[in-house]
mmCIF file of N, CA and C and ligand atoms in Angstrom:
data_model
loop_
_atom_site.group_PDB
_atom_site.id
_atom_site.type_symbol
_atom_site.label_atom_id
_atom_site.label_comp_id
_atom_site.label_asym_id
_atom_site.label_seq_id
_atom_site.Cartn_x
_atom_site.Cartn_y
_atom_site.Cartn_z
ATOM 1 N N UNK F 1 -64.235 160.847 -183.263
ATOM 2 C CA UNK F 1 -64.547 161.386 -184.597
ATOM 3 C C UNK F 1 -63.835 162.709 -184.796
ATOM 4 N N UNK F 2 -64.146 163.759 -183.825
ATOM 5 C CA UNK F 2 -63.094 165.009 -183.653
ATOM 6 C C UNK F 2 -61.497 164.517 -184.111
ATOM 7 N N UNK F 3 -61.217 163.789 -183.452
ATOM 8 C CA UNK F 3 -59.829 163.327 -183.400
ATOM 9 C C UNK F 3 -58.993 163.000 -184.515
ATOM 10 N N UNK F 4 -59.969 161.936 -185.303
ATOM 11 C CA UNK F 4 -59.827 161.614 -186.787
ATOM 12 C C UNK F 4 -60.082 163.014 -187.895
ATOM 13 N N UNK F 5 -60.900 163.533 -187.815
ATOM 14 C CA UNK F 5 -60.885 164.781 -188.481
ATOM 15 C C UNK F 5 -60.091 165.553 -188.536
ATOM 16 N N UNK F 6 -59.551 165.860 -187.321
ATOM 17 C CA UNK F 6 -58.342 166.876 -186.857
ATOM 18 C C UNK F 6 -57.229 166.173 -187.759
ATOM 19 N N UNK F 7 -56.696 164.815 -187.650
ATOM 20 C CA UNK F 7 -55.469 164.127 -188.364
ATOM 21 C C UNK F 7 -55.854 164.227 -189.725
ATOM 22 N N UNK F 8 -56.794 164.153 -190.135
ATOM 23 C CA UNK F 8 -57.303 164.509 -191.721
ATOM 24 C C UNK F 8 -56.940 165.858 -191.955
ATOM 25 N N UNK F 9 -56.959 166.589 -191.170
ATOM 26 C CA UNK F 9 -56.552 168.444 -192.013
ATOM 27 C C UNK F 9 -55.197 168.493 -191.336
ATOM 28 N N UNK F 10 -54.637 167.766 -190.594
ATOM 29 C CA UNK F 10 -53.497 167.948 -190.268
ATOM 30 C C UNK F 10 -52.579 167.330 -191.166
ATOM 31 N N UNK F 11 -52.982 166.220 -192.218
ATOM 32 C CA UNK F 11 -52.059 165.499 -192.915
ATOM 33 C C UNK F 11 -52.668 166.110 -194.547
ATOM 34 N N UNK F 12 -53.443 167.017 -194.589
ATOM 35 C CA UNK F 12 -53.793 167.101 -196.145
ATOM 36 C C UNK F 12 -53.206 168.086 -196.685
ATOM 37 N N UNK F 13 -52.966 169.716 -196.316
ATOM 38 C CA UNK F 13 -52.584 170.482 -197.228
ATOM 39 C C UNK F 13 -51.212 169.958 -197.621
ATOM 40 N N UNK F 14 -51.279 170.272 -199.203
ATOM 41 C CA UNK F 14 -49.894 169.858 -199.799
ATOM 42 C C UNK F 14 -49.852 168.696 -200.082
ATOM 43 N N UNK F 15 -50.867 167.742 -199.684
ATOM 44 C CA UNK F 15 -50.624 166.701 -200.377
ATOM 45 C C UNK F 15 -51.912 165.873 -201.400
ATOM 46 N N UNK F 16 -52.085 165.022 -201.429
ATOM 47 C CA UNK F 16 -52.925 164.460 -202.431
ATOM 48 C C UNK F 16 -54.408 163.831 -201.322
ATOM 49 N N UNK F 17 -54.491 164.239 -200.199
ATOM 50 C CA UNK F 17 -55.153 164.240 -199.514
ATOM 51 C C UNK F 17 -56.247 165.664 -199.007
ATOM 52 N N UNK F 18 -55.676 166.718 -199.409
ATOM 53 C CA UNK F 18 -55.684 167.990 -199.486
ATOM 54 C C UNK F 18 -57.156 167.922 -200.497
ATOM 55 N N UNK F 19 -58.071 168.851 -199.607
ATOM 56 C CA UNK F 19 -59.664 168.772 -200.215
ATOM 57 C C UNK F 19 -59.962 167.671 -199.823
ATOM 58 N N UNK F 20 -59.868 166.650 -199.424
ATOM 59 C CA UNK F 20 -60.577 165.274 -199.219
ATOM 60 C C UNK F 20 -61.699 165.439 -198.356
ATOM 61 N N UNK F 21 -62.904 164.884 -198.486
ATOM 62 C CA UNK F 21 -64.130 164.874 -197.505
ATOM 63 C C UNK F 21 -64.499 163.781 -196.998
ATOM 64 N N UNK F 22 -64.222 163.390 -196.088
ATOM 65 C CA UNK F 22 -64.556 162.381 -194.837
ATOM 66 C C UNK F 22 -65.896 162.121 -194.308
ATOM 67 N N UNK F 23 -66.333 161.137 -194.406
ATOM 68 C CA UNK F 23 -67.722 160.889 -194.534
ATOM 69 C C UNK F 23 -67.829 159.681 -193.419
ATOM 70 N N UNK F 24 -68.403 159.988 -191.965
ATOM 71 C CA UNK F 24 -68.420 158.589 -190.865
ATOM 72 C C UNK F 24 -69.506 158.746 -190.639
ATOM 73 N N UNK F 25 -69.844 157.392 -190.353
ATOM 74 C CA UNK F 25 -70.891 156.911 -190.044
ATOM 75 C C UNK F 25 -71.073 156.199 -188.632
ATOM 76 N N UNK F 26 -71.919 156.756 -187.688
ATOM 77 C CA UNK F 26 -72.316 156.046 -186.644
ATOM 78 C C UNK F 26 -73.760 155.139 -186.092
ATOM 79 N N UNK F 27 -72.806 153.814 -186.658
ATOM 80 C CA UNK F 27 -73.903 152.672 -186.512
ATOM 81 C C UNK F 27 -74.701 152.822 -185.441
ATOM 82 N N UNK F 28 -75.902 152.334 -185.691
ATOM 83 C CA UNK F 28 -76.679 151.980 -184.514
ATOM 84 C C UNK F 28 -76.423 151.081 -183.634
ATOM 85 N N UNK F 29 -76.903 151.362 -182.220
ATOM 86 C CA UNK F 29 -76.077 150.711 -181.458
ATOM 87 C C UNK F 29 -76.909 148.966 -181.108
ATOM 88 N N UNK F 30 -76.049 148.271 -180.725
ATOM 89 C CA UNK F 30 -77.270 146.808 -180.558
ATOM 90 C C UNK F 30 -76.757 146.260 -179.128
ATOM 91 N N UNK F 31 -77.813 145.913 -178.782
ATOM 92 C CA UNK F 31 -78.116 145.160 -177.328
ATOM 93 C C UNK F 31 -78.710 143.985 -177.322
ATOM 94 N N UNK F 32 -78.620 143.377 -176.371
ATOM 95 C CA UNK F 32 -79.126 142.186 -176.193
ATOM 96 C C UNK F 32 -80.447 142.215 -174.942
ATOM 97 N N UNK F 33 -81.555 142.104 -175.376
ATOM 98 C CA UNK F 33 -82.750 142.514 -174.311
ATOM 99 C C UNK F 33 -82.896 141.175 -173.959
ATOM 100 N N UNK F 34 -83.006 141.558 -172.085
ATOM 101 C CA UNK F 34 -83.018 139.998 -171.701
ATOM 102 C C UNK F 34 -84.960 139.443 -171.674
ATOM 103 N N UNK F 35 -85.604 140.101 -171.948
ATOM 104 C CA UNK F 35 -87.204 140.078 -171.908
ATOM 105 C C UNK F 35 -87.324 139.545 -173.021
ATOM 106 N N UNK F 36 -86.854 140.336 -174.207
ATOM 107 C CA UNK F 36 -87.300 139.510 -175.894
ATOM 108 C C UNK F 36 -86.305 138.616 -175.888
ATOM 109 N N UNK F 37 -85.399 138.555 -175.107
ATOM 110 C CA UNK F 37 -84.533 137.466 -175.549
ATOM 111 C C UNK F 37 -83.853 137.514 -177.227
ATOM 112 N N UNK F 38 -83.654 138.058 -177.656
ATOM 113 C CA UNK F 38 -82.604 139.221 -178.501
ATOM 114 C C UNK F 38 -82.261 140.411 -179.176
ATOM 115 N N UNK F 39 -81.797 140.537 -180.114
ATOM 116 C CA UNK F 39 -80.872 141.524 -180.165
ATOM 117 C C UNK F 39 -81.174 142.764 -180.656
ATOM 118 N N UNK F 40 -81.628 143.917 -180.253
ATOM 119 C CA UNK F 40 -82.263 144.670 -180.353
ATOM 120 C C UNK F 40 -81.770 146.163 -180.703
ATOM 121 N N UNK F 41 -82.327 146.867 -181.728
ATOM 122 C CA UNK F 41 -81.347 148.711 -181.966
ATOM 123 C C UNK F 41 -81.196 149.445 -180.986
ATOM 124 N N UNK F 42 -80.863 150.240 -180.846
ATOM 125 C CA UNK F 42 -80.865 151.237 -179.746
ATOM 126 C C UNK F 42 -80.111 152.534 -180.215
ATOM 127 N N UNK F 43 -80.613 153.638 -180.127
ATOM 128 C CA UNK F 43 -79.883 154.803 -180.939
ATOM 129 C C UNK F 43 -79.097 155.025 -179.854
ATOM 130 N N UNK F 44 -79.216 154.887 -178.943
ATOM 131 C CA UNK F 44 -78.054 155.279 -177.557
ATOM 132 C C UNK F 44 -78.100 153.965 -176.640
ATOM 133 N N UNK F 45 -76.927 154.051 -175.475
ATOM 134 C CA UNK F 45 -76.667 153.268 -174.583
ATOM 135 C C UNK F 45 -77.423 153.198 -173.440
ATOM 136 N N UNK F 46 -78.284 154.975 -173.287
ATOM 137 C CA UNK F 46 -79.473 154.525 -172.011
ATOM 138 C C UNK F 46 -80.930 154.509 -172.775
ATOM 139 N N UNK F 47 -81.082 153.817 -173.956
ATOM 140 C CA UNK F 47 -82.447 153.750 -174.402
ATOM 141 C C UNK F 47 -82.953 152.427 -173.617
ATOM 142 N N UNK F 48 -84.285 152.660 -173.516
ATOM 143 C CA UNK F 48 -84.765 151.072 -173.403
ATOM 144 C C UNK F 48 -85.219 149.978 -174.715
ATOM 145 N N UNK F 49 -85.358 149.468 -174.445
ATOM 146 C CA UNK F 49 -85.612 148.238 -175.448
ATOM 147 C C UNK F 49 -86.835 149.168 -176.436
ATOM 148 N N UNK F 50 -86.560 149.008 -177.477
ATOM 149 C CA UNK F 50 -87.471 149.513 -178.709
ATOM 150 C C UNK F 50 -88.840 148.623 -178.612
ATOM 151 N N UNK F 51 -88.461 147.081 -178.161
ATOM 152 C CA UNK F 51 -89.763 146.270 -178.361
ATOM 153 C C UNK F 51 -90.431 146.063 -177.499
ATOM 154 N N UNK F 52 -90.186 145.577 -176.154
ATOM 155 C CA UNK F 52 -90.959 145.760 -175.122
ATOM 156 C C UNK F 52 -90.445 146.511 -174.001
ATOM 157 N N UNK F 53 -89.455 147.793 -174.523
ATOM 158 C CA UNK F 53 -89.745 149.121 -173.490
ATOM 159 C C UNK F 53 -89.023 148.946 -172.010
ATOM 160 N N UNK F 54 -88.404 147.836 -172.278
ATOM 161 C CA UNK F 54 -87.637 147.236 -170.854
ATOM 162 C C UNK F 54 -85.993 148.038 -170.808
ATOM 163 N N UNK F 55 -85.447 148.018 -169.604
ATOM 164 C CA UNK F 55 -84.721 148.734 -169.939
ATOM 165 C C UNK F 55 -83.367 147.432 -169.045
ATOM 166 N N UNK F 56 -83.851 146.287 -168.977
ATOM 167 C CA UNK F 56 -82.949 145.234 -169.421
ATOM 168 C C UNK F 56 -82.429 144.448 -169.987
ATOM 169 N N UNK F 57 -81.669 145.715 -171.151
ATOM 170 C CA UNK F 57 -81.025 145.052 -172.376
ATOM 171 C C UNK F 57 -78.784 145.405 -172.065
ATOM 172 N N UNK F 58 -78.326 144.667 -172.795
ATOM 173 C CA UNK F 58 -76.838 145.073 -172.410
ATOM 174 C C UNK F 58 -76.163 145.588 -173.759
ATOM 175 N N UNK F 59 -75.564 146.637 -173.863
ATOM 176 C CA UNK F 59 -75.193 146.869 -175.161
ATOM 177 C C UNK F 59 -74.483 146.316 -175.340
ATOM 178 N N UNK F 60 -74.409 146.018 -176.769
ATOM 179 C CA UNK F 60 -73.104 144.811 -177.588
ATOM 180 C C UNK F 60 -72.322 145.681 -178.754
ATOM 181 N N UNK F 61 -72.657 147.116 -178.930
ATOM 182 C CA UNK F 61 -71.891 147.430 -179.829
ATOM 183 C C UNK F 61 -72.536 148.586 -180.350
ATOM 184 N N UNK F 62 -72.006 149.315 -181.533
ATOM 185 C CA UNK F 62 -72.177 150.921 -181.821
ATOM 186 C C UNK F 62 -71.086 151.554 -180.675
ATOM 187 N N UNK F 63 -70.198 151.808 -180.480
ATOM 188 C CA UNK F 63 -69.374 152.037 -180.548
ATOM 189 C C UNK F 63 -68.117 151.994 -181.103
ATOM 190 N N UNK F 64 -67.994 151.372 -182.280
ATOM 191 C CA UNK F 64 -67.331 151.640 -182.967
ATOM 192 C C UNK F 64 -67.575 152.605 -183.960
ATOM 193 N N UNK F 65 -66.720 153.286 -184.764
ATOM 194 C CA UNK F 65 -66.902 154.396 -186.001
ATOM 195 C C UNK F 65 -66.567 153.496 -187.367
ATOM 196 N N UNK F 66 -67.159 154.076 -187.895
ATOM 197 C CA UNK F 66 -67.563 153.448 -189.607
ATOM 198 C C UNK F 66 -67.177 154.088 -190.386
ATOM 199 N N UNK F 67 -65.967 154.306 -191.540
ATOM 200 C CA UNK F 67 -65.342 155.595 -192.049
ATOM 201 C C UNK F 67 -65.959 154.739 -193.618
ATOM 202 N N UNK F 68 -67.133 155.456 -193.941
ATOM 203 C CA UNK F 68 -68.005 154.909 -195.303
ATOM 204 C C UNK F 68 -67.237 155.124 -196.859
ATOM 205 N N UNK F 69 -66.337 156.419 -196.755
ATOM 206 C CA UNK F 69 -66.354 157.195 -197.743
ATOM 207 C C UNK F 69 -64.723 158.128 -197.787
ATOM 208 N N UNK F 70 -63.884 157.552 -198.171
ATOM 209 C CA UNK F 70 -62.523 158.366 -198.176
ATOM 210 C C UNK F 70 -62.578 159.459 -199.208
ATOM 211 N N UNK F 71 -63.356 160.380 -199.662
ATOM 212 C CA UNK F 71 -63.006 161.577 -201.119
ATOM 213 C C UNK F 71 -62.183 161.907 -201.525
ATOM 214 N N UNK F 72 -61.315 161.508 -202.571
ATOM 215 C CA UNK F 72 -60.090 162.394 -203.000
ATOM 216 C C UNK F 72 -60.553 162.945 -203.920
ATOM 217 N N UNK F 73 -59.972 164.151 -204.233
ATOM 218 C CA UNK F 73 -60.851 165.075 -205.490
ATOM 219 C C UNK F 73 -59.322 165.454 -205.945
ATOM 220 N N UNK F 74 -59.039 164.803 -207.186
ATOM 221 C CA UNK F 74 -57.505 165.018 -207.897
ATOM 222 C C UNK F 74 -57.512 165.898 -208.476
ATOM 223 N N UNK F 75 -57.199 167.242 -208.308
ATOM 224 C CA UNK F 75 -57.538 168.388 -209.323
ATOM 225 C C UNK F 75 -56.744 169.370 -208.827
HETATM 226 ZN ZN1 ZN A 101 -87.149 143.937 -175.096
#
């Protein structure tokens, strides 16, 4: 996310990107709990299972970044 931000002010002054506000979103993450037998939230990778508290679930994802909102403000 740092990374992407940084290339956002590195590519905006002077151009039509310049002022833009970047808006990401980080999904919740989902696992697969082998106790409930599926697929379950998890705000992090060492949570345990939200439903029955087990902490043998495997994450399947939230790691990716979600870019919701590109702002250009033309002015
Ligand atoms: Zn569970």
């Amino acid at each position: 996310m740092r990374a992407l931000r940084f290339a956002l002010d590195a590519v905006a002054p002077g151009t039509c990107l310049e002022g833009a506000a970047i808006e990401i979103d980080e999904p919740p993450g989902r696992a697969w709990c082998l106790r409930c037998a599926q697929t379950v939230e998890i705000a992090s990778r060492t949570d345990a299972c939200p439903r029955c508290g087990g902490h043998q679930i495997q994450p399947t994802g939230g790691t990716e970044l979600r870019v919701l909102e590109l702002l250009v403000h033309d002015d």
